[in-house]
């Protein structure tokens, strides 16, 4: 029997569960992992809304002036199209720099009022009370929406328990009960309360200020979530075929196959990845500019460049997974169950797919989850140096690149850099914490070490 083909029994329940389901239960028994999963789910929801595009153009509009909006733009409402003329601080009523205004007594250099930020107020002295009132209202609305969500989840859980068989009821109870559920509940409450406050402030102010061209920084930060998640998820998926296939082949067949595959990924690792990515992106940019008629809008052009960036990152990052798979297969191919399968007449393809790959999937999952945060940071670095996503694409690297120049001006413009830092920190930290929980649950050695520490 192949190793890993057994079923574990959950303590306190007479329900046999496959190892994969048991390991995922161990992941979501962690409070930190569950809270991180809620935060990642929020980011994924924002990214999905921003990925649904609508073309609202008319026939007489130019090709590259075609207005394309996303479902996120529609959900954000005025935040998506209310733009000022230049910089403004968070929750400010006036522009950051002085401008010349015409008055009855002649031109005057002063701070002009914002067109949208705090336009409902008559005087700046009213701002503090209005901000506090809106924050209180936002917390109440957030708590109310959170309570309604809990009621819906409770009703769905009750319906699932009533419709399930006794064995399935045990599974529902085991999955939905415990300290991890409390972590998910309280994390959701925090997100709803913060979201309610920000939504109330965003109706009348620019919560995180505006950038050089007057775009709301909060809007830019939310739109950048899609780029970060697409880079992280799509690149990890693109690394799977080459990393798994070549790693299995190198470890199992050995000989000249192993030598050729080692030569390939050693050669790729010897090439500086930044130079390879820069050269490929520049060649792609020349090809795109030479064929402007191939794209219906600038969004399609930017998305194509984003996809090619994911492909290039996948080309330079699959080597680590292949090396890991090769090392594990070199050890596993001499185990008894593999030798027995080979003696029974099972072909090489059957041994690789049925016996070796299932017992290595936990390593694949751990590697992919842990590489996600690194890819998000890689996109920020590449966009910062100018060889990342299209300049018209919202990304944290683009925000940091723009903030580099803003930090040298007077008065100091700090909010763009802080917004990019906070959003990236939250996303990468949540991904890393979730990856740690996945590693502890799926890696047998880490799981045994953790259990021994808990017993001690």
Tab-separated table of C-alpha atoms in Angstrom:
chain	number	residue	atom	x	y	z
A	1	UNK	CA	0.000	0.000	0.000
A	2	UNK	CA	1.318	3.446	-0.891
A	3	UNK	CA	2.408	5.567	2.017
A	4	UNK	CA	-0.131	8.272	2.795
A	5	UNK	CA	-3.074	6.147	1.559
A	6	UNK	CA	-4.425	5.686	5.060
A	7	UNK	CA	-7.226	7.539	6.809
A	8	UNK	CA	-6.896	9.270	10.151
A	9	UNK	CA	-9.553	9.290	12.838
A	10	UNK	CA	-10.375	12.656	14.376
A	11	UNK	CA	-10.134	12.642	18.153
A	12	UNK	CA	-13.584	12.848	19.717
A	13	UNK	CA	-15.403	11.862	16.512
A	14	UNK	CA	-15.959	8.522	14.902
A	15	UNK	CA	-15.441	9.849	11.425
A	16	UNK	CA	-12.552	8.656	9.246
A	17	UNK	CA	-10.991	11.504	7.320
A	18	UNK	CA	-8.338	11.517	4.597
A	19	UNK	CA	-4.970	12.986	5.595
A	20	UNK	CA	-5.462	16.095	3.441
A	21	UNK	CA	-8.721	16.988	5.159
A	22	UNK	CA	-7.214	16.250	8.554
A	23	UNK	CA	-4.250	18.505	7.832
A	24	UNK	CA	-6.461	21.356	6.675
A	25	UNK	CA	-8.421	20.992	9.910
A	26	UNK	CA	-5.152	21.367	11.793
A	27	UNK	CA	-4.444	24.547	9.834
A	28	UNK	CA	-7.767	26.126	10.752
A	29	UNK	CA	-7.480	25.089	14.383
A	30	UNK	CA	-4.853	27.807	14.719
A	31	UNK	CA	-6.204	31.186	15.778
A	32	UNK	CA	-3.481	33.061	13.909
A	33	UNK	CA	-4.003	31.065	10.707
A	34	UNK	CA	-7.766	31.550	10.821
A	35	UNK	CA	-7.465	35.287	11.363
A	36	UNK	CA	-4.921	35.498	8.553
A	37	UNK	CA	-7.228	33.517	6.257
A	38	UNK	CA	-10.035	36.021	6.911
A	39	UNK	CA	-7.734	38.901	5.965
A	40	UNK	CA	-6.561	37.099	2.814
A	41	UNK	CA	-10.191	36.359	1.904
A	42	UNK	CA	-10.987	40.078	2.187
A	43	UNK	CA	-8.078	40.942	-0.118
A	44	UNK	CA	-9.159	38.231	-2.566
A	45	UNK	CA	-12.713	39.615	-2.618
A	46	UNK	CA	-11.419	43.096	-3.460
A	47	UNK	CA	-9.190	41.637	-6.187
A	48	UNK	CA	-12.055	39.646	-7.712
A	49	UNK	CA	-14.292	42.727	-7.822
A	50	UNK	CA	-11.503	44.675	-9.507
A	51	UNK	CA	-11.057	41.892	-12.095
A	52	UNK	CA	-14.614	42.218	-13.461
A	53	UNK	CA	-14.397	44.968	-16.103
A	54	UNK	CA	-17.162	46.839	-17.911
A	55	UNK	CA	-16.783	48.837	-21.117
A	56	UNK	CA	-18.894	51.988	-20.941
A	57	UNK	CA	-17.566	53.601	-24.118
A	58	UNK	CA	-19.482	55.166	-26.954
A	59	UNK	CA	-18.742	54.726	-30.637
A	60	UNK	CA	-17.252	58.165	-31.105
A	61	UNK	CA	-14.626	57.780	-28.354
A	62	UNK	CA	-11.003	57.168	-29.197
A	63	UNK	CA	-9.496	53.746	-28.776
A	64	UNK	CA	-7.212	54.509	-25.856
A	65	UNK	CA	-9.680	56.871	-24.208
A	66	UNK	CA	-12.161	54.052	-23.800
A	67	UNK	CA	-13.523	54.244	-20.248
A	68	UNK	CA	-13.278	50.813	-18.651
A	69	UNK	CA	-14.536	50.448	-15.095
A	70	UNK	CA	-14.525	47.469	-12.756
A	71	UNK	CA	-17.049	46.142	-10.288
A	72	UNK	CA	-14.834	47.569	-7.532
A	73	UNK	CA	-15.126	51.044	-9.080
A	74	UNK	CA	-18.888	50.725	-9.003
A	75	UNK	CA	-18.808	49.494	-5.397
A	76	UNK	CA	-16.550	52.328	-4.249
A	77	UNK	CA	-18.808	54.912	-5.877
A	78	UNK	CA	-17.568	58.526	-5.637
A	79	UNK	CA	-14.164	57.402	-4.370
A	80	UNK	CA	-13.335	56.144	-7.868
A	81	UNK	CA	-13.895	59.364	-9.808
A	82	UNK	CA	-13.705	62.294	-7.369
A	83	UNK	CA	-10.298	63.785	-8.093
A	84	UNK	CA	-8.624	66.901	-6.816
A	85	UNK	CA	-6.039	69.012	-8.610
A	86	UNK	CA	-2.973	67.959	-6.610
A	87	UNK	CA	-1.714	66.756	-3.220
A	88	UNK	CA	-3.857	66.878	-0.115
A	89	UNK	CA	-3.222	65.423	3.339
A	90	UNK	CA	-5.427	62.721	4.897
A	91	UNK	CA	-8.833	64.082	5.974
A	92	UNK	CA	-7.780	67.558	4.852
A	93	UNK	CA	-10.007	70.405	3.640
A	94	UNK	CA	-7.325	72.354	1.772
A	95	UNK	CA	-4.669	71.570	-0.779
A	96	UNK	CA	-1.156	70.909	0.450
A	97	UNK	CA	0.506	73.678	-1.556
A	98	UNK	CA	-0.431	77.286	-2.054
A	99	UNK	CA	-2.040	78.403	-5.295
A	100	UNK	CA	-2.903	81.787	-6.735
A	101	UNK	CA	-6.576	82.677	-6.277
A	102	UNK	CA	-8.402	85.654	-7.702
A	103	UNK	CA	-10.099	87.808	-5.066
A	104	UNK	CA	-11.871	91.179	-5.277
A	105	UNK	CA	-8.704	92.793	-3.934
A	106	UNK	CA	-6.471	91.026	-6.460
A	107	UNK	CA	-4.591	87.707	-6.784
A	108	UNK	CA	-3.663	86.055	-3.480
A	109	UNK	CA	-1.373	83.103	-2.736
A	110	UNK	CA	-3.229	80.819	-0.347
A	111	UNK	CA	-4.331	77.239	0.258
A	112	UNK	CA	-7.344	76.493	-1.926
A	113	UNK	CA	-10.280	74.447	-0.654
A	114	UNK	CA	-10.579	70.950	-2.013
A	115	UNK	CA	-13.301	70.295	-4.538
A	116	UNK	CA	-14.627	67.177	-2.789
A	117	UNK	CA	-12.770	66.693	0.498
A	118	UNK	CA	-14.841	68.276	3.256
A	119	UNK	CA	-16.871	70.284	0.779
A	120	UNK	CA	-19.955	69.997	3.000
A	121	UNK	CA	-18.305	71.921	5.863
A	122	UNK	CA	-18.503	75.683	6.161
A	123	UNK	CA	-15.390	76.106	8.312
A	124	UNK	CA	-12.351	74.039	9.266
A	125	UNK	CA	-13.333	74.151	12.942
A	126	UNK	CA	-16.256	71.821	12.145
A	127	UNK	CA	-13.981	69.045	10.877
A	128	UNK	CA	-13.063	67.414	14.211
A	129	UNK	CA	-16.682	66.995	15.308
A	130	UNK	CA	-17.744	65.752	11.875
A	131	UNK	CA	-14.913	63.205	11.704
A	132	UNK	CA	-15.761	61.889	15.181
A	133	UNK	CA	-19.477	61.687	14.359
A	134	UNK	CA	-18.814	59.803	11.149
A	135	UNK	CA	-16.410	57.429	12.929
A	136	UNK	CA	-19.062	56.623	15.534
A	137	UNK	CA	-21.679	56.082	12.835
A	138	UNK	CA	-19.291	53.888	10.863
A	139	UNK	CA	-18.547	51.699	13.893
A	140	UNK	CA	-22.264	51.199	14.482
A	141	UNK	CA	-22.902	50.283	10.848
A	142	UNK	CA	-19.920	47.948	10.822
A	143	UNK	CA	-21.041	46.186	13.991
A	144	UNK	CA	-24.577	45.876	12.608
A	145	UNK	CA	-23.365	44.332	9.341
A	146	UNK	CA	-21.136	41.977	11.339
A	147	UNK	CA	-24.090	40.873	13.470
A	148	UNK	CA	-26.216	40.262	10.361
A	149	UNK	CA	-23.413	38.182	8.844
A	150	UNK	CA	-23.192	36.086	12.016
A	151	UNK	CA	-26.940	35.479	11.907
A	152	UNK	CA	-26.734	34.343	8.283
A	153	UNK	CA	-23.819	32.008	9.076
A	154	UNK	CA	-25.671	30.597	12.097
A	155	UNK	CA	-28.809	29.960	10.050
A	156	UNK	CA	-26.792	28.238	7.323
A	157	UNK	CA	-25.013	26.116	9.917
A	158	UNK	CA	-28.302	25.059	11.505
A	159	UNK	CA	-29.713	24.172	8.106
A	160	UNK	CA	-26.605	22.130	7.279
A	161	UNK	CA	-26.833	20.258	10.590
A	162	UNK	CA	-30.492	19.428	10.069
A	163	UNK	CA	-29.968	18.233	6.497
A	164	UNK	CA	-26.799	16.221	7.201
A	165	UNK	CA	-26.479	12.625	8.310
A	166	UNK	CA	-25.145	11.870	11.845
A	167	UNK	CA	-21.605	11.294	10.548
A	168	UNK	CA	-21.659	14.526	8.566
A	169	UNK	CA	-22.988	16.394	11.599
A	170	UNK	CA	-19.857	15.413	13.501
A	171	UNK	CA	-17.742	16.887	10.710
A	172	UNK	CA	-19.678	20.168	10.788
A	173	UNK	CA	-19.329	20.424	14.575
A	174	UNK	CA	-15.612	19.661	14.505
A	175	UNK	CA	-14.937	22.178	11.727
A	176	UNK	CA	-17.061	25.020	13.111
A	177	UNK	CA	-16.286	24.808	16.822
A	178	UNK	CA	-13.262	25.819	18.821
A	179	UNK	CA	-11.027	28.805	19.540
A	180	UNK	CA	-10.228	29.258	15.861
A	181	UNK	CA	-13.864	30.091	15.179
A	182	UNK	CA	-13.651	32.865	17.766
A	183	UNK	CA	-10.553	34.231	16.032
A	184	UNK	CA	-12.420	34.339	12.718
A	185	UNK	CA	-15.387	36.052	14.356
A	186	UNK	CA	-13.328	38.741	16.060
A	187	UNK	CA	-11.135	39.322	13.003
A	188	UNK	CA	-14.283	39.796	10.921
A	189	UNK	CA	-15.613	42.239	13.518
A	190	UNK	CA	-12.419	44.311	13.340
A	191	UNK	CA	-12.547	44.371	9.530
A	192	UNK	CA	-16.213	45.382	9.490
A	193	UNK	CA	-15.723	48.134	12.075
A	194	UNK	CA	-12.671	49.535	10.297
A	195	UNK	CA	-14.467	49.232	6.970
A	196	UNK	CA	-17.506	51.038	8.345
A	197	UNK	CA	-15.426	53.926	9.684
A	198	UNK	CA	-13.423	54.237	6.467
A	199	UNK	CA	-16.601	54.104	4.363
A	200	UNK	CA	-18.175	56.916	6.365
A	201	UNK	CA	-15.058	59.050	6.134
A	202	UNK	CA	-14.631	58.334	2.418
A	203	UNK	CA	-18.084	59.747	1.683
A	204	UNK	CA	-16.875	63.245	2.556
A	205	UNK	CA	-13.073	63.161	2.822
A	206	UNK	CA	-9.965	61.663	1.280
A	207	UNK	CA	-9.105	59.227	4.064
A	208	UNK	CA	-5.479	58.685	3.018
A	209	UNK	CA	-5.077	61.937	1.107
A	210	UNK	CA	-4.460	62.366	-2.614
A	211	UNK	CA	-1.415	61.990	-4.845
A	212	UNK	CA	0.225	64.339	-7.345
A	213	UNK	CA	-2.644	64.188	-9.856
A	214	UNK	CA	-5.370	64.304	-7.184
A	215	UNK	CA	-6.278	60.583	-7.135
A	216	UNK	CA	-7.419	59.248	-3.779
A	217	UNK	CA	-4.610	57.201	-2.200
A	218	UNK	CA	-7.073	54.814	-0.543
A	219	UNK	CA	-8.553	54.055	-3.956
A	220	UNK	CA	-5.074	53.425	-5.367
A	221	UNK	CA	-4.154	51.117	-2.464
A	222	UNK	CA	-7.329	49.046	-2.855
A	223	UNK	CA	-6.834	48.750	-6.624
A	224	UNK	CA	-3.242	47.604	-6.047
A	225	UNK	CA	-4.470	44.513	-4.180
A	226	UNK	CA	-5.463	42.926	-7.493
A	227	UNK	CA	-1.969	43.300	-8.935
A	228	UNK	CA	-0.338	41.850	-5.817
A	229	UNK	CA	-2.648	38.824	-5.693
A	230	UNK	CA	-2.485	38.173	-9.436
A	231	UNK	CA	1.311	38.224	-9.314
A	232	UNK	CA	1.406	35.910	-6.307
A	233	UNK	CA	-1.264	33.411	-7.369
A	234	UNK	CA	-0.734	33.248	-11.124
A	235	UNK	CA	3.033	32.963	-10.850
A	236	UNK	CA	2.797	30.119	-8.338
A	237	UNK	CA	0.408	28.273	-10.656
A	238	UNK	CA	2.759	28.761	-13.594
A	239	UNK	CA	5.640	27.234	-11.637
A	240	UNK	CA	3.775	23.970	-10.975
A	241	UNK	CA	4.141	22.124	-14.310
A	242	UNK	CA	7.859	22.751	-14.745
A	243	UNK	CA	8.779	22.502	-11.074
A	244	UNK	CA	6.876	19.296	-10.350
A	245	UNK	CA	7.419	17.554	-13.690
A	246	UNK	CA	11.129	18.213	-14.040
A	247	UNK	CA	11.793	17.613	-10.351
A	248	UNK	CA	10.067	14.217	-10.418
A	249	UNK	CA	11.823	13.193	-13.625
A	250	UNK	CA	15.266	14.246	-12.384
A	251	UNK	CA	14.928	12.438	-9.075
A	252	UNK	CA	13.328	9.245	-10.327
A	253	UNK	CA	15.100	8.531	-13.620
A	254	UNK	CA	18.541	9.887	-12.703
A	255	UNK	CA	21.347	9.453	-15.217
A	256	UNK	CA	21.426	11.763	-18.213
A	257	UNK	CA	17.887	12.992	-17.497
A	258	UNK	CA	19.008	14.239	-14.098
A	259	UNK	CA	22.119	15.815	-15.618
A	260	UNK	CA	20.160	17.697	-18.293
A	261	UNK	CA	17.557	19.016	-15.849
A	262	UNK	CA	20.216	20.062	-13.352
A	263	UNK	CA	22.051	21.872	-16.146
A	264	UNK	CA	18.876	23.728	-17.117
A	265	UNK	CA	17.995	25.053	-13.675
A	266	UNK	CA	21.619	25.706	-12.762
A	267	UNK	CA	21.960	27.823	-15.903
A	268	UNK	CA	18.776	29.720	-15.122
A	269	UNK	CA	19.913	30.363	-11.559
A	270	UNK	CA	23.230	31.722	-12.825
A	271	UNK	CA	21.470	34.461	-14.831
A	272	UNK	CA	20.540	37.509	-12.697
A	273	UNK	CA	16.769	37.394	-12.554
A	274	UNK	CA	16.384	41.177	-12.589
A	275	UNK	CA	18.372	41.456	-15.833
A	276	UNK	CA	16.415	38.621	-17.453
A	277	UNK	CA	13.093	40.164	-16.427
A	278	UNK	CA	14.185	43.648	-17.544
A	279	UNK	CA	15.298	42.411	-20.970
A	280	UNK	CA	12.087	40.452	-21.520
A	281	UNK	CA	9.845	43.298	-20.376
A	282	UNK	CA	11.632	45.788	-22.636
A	283	UNK	CA	11.268	43.491	-25.647
A	284	UNK	CA	7.586	43.022	-24.823
A	285	UNK	CA	7.117	46.757	-24.488
A	286	UNK	CA	8.611	47.333	-27.954
A	287	UNK	CA	6.285	44.682	-29.431
A	288	UNK	CA	3.222	46.217	-27.742
A	289	UNK	CA	4.020	49.720	-28.933
A	290	UNK	CA	4.516	48.438	-32.489
A	291	UNK	CA	1.032	46.860	-32.578
A	292	UNK	CA	-1.378	49.282	-30.862
A	293	UNK	CA	-4.276	48.122	-33.035
A	294	UNK	CA	-4.221	44.695	-31.375
A	295	UNK	CA	-5.797	46.041	-28.163
A	296	UNK	CA	-9.280	47.430	-27.689
A	297	UNK	CA	-8.239	49.501	-24.683
A	298	UNK	CA	-5.255	50.388	-22.560
A	299	UNK	CA	-6.518	48.035	-19.851
A	300	UNK	CA	-6.071	45.033	-22.157
A	301	UNK	CA	-2.535	46.148	-22.949
A	302	UNK	CA	-1.702	46.559	-19.262
A	303	UNK	CA	-3.221	43.176	-18.366
A	304	UNK	CA	-1.184	41.464	-21.102
A	305	UNK	CA	2.012	42.963	-19.700
A	306	UNK	CA	0.941	41.801	-16.229
A	307	UNK	CA	0.437	38.251	-17.522
A	308	UNK	CA	3.845	38.210	-19.213
A	309	UNK	CA	5.440	39.481	-16.010
A	310	UNK	CA	3.863	36.530	-14.165
A	311	UNK	CA	5.195	34.175	-16.845
A	312	UNK	CA	8.714	35.627	-16.547
A	313	UNK	CA	8.647	35.362	-12.757
A	314	UNK	CA	7.425	31.783	-13.080
A	315	UNK	CA	10.280	31.037	-15.470
A	316	UNK	CA	12.813	32.230	-12.897
A	317	UNK	CA	11.218	30.741	-9.748
A	318	UNK	CA	10.337	27.144	-10.695
A	319	UNK	CA	13.909	26.008	-10.094
A	320	UNK	CA	13.561	26.021	-6.318
A	321	UNK	CA	10.521	23.745	-6.427
A	322	UNK	CA	12.216	21.412	-8.926
A	323	UNK	CA	15.304	21.128	-6.735
A	324	UNK	CA	13.150	20.346	-3.689
A	325	UNK	CA	11.171	17.681	-5.558
A	326	UNK	CA	14.340	16.090	-6.947
A	327	UNK	CA	15.906	15.751	-3.515
A	328	UNK	CA	12.806	14.141	-2.009
A	329	UNK	CA	12.309	11.737	-4.927
A	330	UNK	CA	15.935	10.606	-4.676
A	331	UNK	CA	15.150	9.398	-1.152
A	332	UNK	CA	11.685	8.008	-1.818
A	333	UNK	CA	12.457	5.990	-4.945
A	334	UNK	CA	14.347	3.420	-2.820
A	335	UNK	CA	11.555	2.932	-0.280
A	336	UNK	CA	9.829	-0.436	0.012
A	337	UNK	CA	6.463	0.537	-1.430
A	338	UNK	CA	8.107	2.007	-4.547
A	339	UNK	CA	10.276	-1.069	-5.022
A	340	UNK	CA	7.214	-3.287	-4.538
A	341	UNK	CA	5.246	-1.338	-7.143
A	342	UNK	CA	8.141	-1.584	-9.584
A	343	UNK	CA	8.436	-5.349	-8.970
A	344	UNK	CA	4.688	-5.718	-9.533
A	345	UNK	CA	5.055	-4.355	-13.042
A	346	UNK	CA	3.822	-0.804	-12.447
A	347	UNK	CA	5.322	1.532	-15.042
A	348	UNK	CA	7.386	4.592	-14.315
A	349	UNK	CA	4.476	6.942	-15.080
A	350	UNK	CA	2.215	5.050	-12.673
A	351	UNK	CA	4.816	5.138	-9.898
A	352	UNK	CA	5.371	8.870	-10.362
A	353	UNK	CA	1.685	9.795	-10.466
A	354	UNK	CA	0.174	7.271	-8.032
A	355	UNK	CA	2.887	6.761	-5.447
A	356	UNK	CA	5.465	9.536	-5.425
A	357	UNK	CA	3.474	12.669	-6.308
A	358	UNK	CA	0.671	12.181	-3.703
A	359	UNK	CA	3.292	11.829	-0.973
A	360	UNK	CA	5.026	15.030	-2.095
A	361	UNK	CA	1.991	17.274	-2.434
A	362	UNK	CA	2.398	18.577	1.112
A	363	UNK	CA	5.843	19.877	0.144
A	364	UNK	CA	4.442	21.445	-3.021
A	365	UNK	CA	1.698	23.165	-1.049
A	366	UNK	CA	4.120	24.425	1.589
A	367	UNK	CA	6.521	25.754	-1.049
A	368	UNK	CA	3.812	27.540	-3.001
A	369	UNK	CA	2.204	29.158	0.035
A	370	UNK	CA	5.552	30.337	1.356
A	371	UNK	CA	6.616	31.678	-2.077
A	372	UNK	CA	3.473	33.794	-2.389
A	373	UNK	CA	4.662	36.613	-0.131
A	374	UNK	CA	8.061	36.653	-1.835
A	375	UNK	CA	6.416	37.144	-5.224
A	376	UNK	CA	4.287	40.014	-3.901
A	377	UNK	CA	7.443	41.738	-2.678
A	378	UNK	CA	9.227	40.948	-5.962
A	379	UNK	CA	6.525	42.778	-7.929
A	380	UNK	CA	6.955	45.836	-5.719
A	381	UNK	CA	10.720	45.830	-6.261
A	382	UNK	CA	10.438	45.348	-10.043
A	383	UNK	CA	7.831	48.098	-10.415
A	384	UNK	CA	10.000	50.346	-8.254
A	385	UNK	CA	12.954	49.985	-10.638
A	386	UNK	CA	10.698	50.416	-13.680
A	387	UNK	CA	10.638	46.889	-15.142
A	388	UNK	CA	7.461	45.663	-13.483
A	389	UNK	CA	3.846	46.241	-14.417
A	390	UNK	CA	2.616	48.865	-16.861
A	391	UNK	CA	2.852	52.416	-15.428
A	392	UNK	CA	-0.924	52.758	-15.792
A	393	UNK	CA	-1.508	49.679	-13.608
A	394	UNK	CA	-2.151	50.248	-9.939
A	395	UNK	CA	0.502	48.512	-7.831
A	396	UNK	CA	2.358	49.034	-4.589
A	397	UNK	CA	5.659	49.204	-6.440
A	398	UNK	CA	4.329	52.091	-8.525
A	399	UNK	CA	3.127	53.832	-5.365
A	400	UNK	CA	6.530	53.430	-3.704
A	401	UNK	CA	8.307	54.647	-6.836
A	402	UNK	CA	6.142	57.784	-6.884
A	403	UNK	CA	6.643	58.294	-3.139
A	404	UNK	CA	10.421	58.259	-3.634
A	405	UNK	CA	10.221	61.688	-5.245
A	406	UNK	CA	7.513	62.941	-2.898
A	407	UNK	CA	9.698	62.423	0.165
A	408	UNK	CA	12.172	65.015	-1.101
A	409	UNK	CA	9.674	67.845	-1.483
A	410	UNK	CA	8.554	70.433	1.032
A	411	UNK	CA	6.048	70.060	2.622
A	412	UNK	CA	6.643	66.320	2.976
A	413	UNK	CA	4.190	63.935	1.280
A	414	UNK	CA	4.330	60.783	3.407
A	415	UNK	CA	0.882	59.225	3.073
A	416	UNK	CA	1.415	57.425	-0.250
A	417	UNK	CA	4.434	55.537	1.092
A	418	UNK	CA	2.723	54.784	4.405
A	419	UNK	CA	-0.406	53.495	2.656
A	420	UNK	CA	1.604	51.178	0.390
A	421	UNK	CA	3.651	49.988	3.371
A	422	UNK	CA	0.621	49.259	5.576
A	423	UNK	CA	-1.322	47.397	2.882
A	424	UNK	CA	1.714	45.360	1.821
A	425	UNK	CA	2.587	44.619	5.438
A	426	UNK	CA	-0.924	43.368	6.188
A	427	UNK	CA	-1.070	41.172	3.062
A	428	UNK	CA	2.446	39.730	3.326
A	429	UNK	CA	2.221	39.204	7.095
A	430	UNK	CA	-1.114	37.389	6.739
A	431	UNK	CA	0.322	35.219	3.956
A	432	UNK	CA	3.426	34.385	6.008
A	433	UNK	CA	1.443	33.502	9.131
A	434	UNK	CA	-0.904	31.315	7.107
A	435	UNK	CA	2.098	29.679	5.409
A	436	UNK	CA	3.613	28.869	8.804
A	437	UNK	CA	0.398	27.147	9.850
A	438	UNK	CA	0.279	25.182	6.588
A	439	UNK	CA	3.875	24.075	7.083
A	440	UNK	CA	3.202	22.972	10.669
A	441	UNK	CA	0.118	20.998	9.605
A	442	UNK	CA	1.396	19.348	6.433
A	443	UNK	CA	5.043	18.718	7.312
A	444	UNK	CA	5.167	15.548	9.480
A	445	UNK	CA	8.404	16.566	11.208
A	446	UNK	CA	7.111	20.036	12.067
A	447	UNK	CA	3.821	18.553	13.263
A	448	UNK	CA	5.564	16.053	15.531
A	449	UNK	CA	7.860	18.752	16.931
A	450	UNK	CA	4.909	21.001	17.693
A	451	UNK	CA	3.001	18.187	19.401
A	452	UNK	CA	6.037	17.309	21.520
A	453	UNK	CA	6.410	20.953	22.549
A	454	UNK	CA	2.754	21.109	23.530
A	455	UNK	CA	3.068	17.921	25.628
A	456	UNK	CA	6.180	19.313	27.324
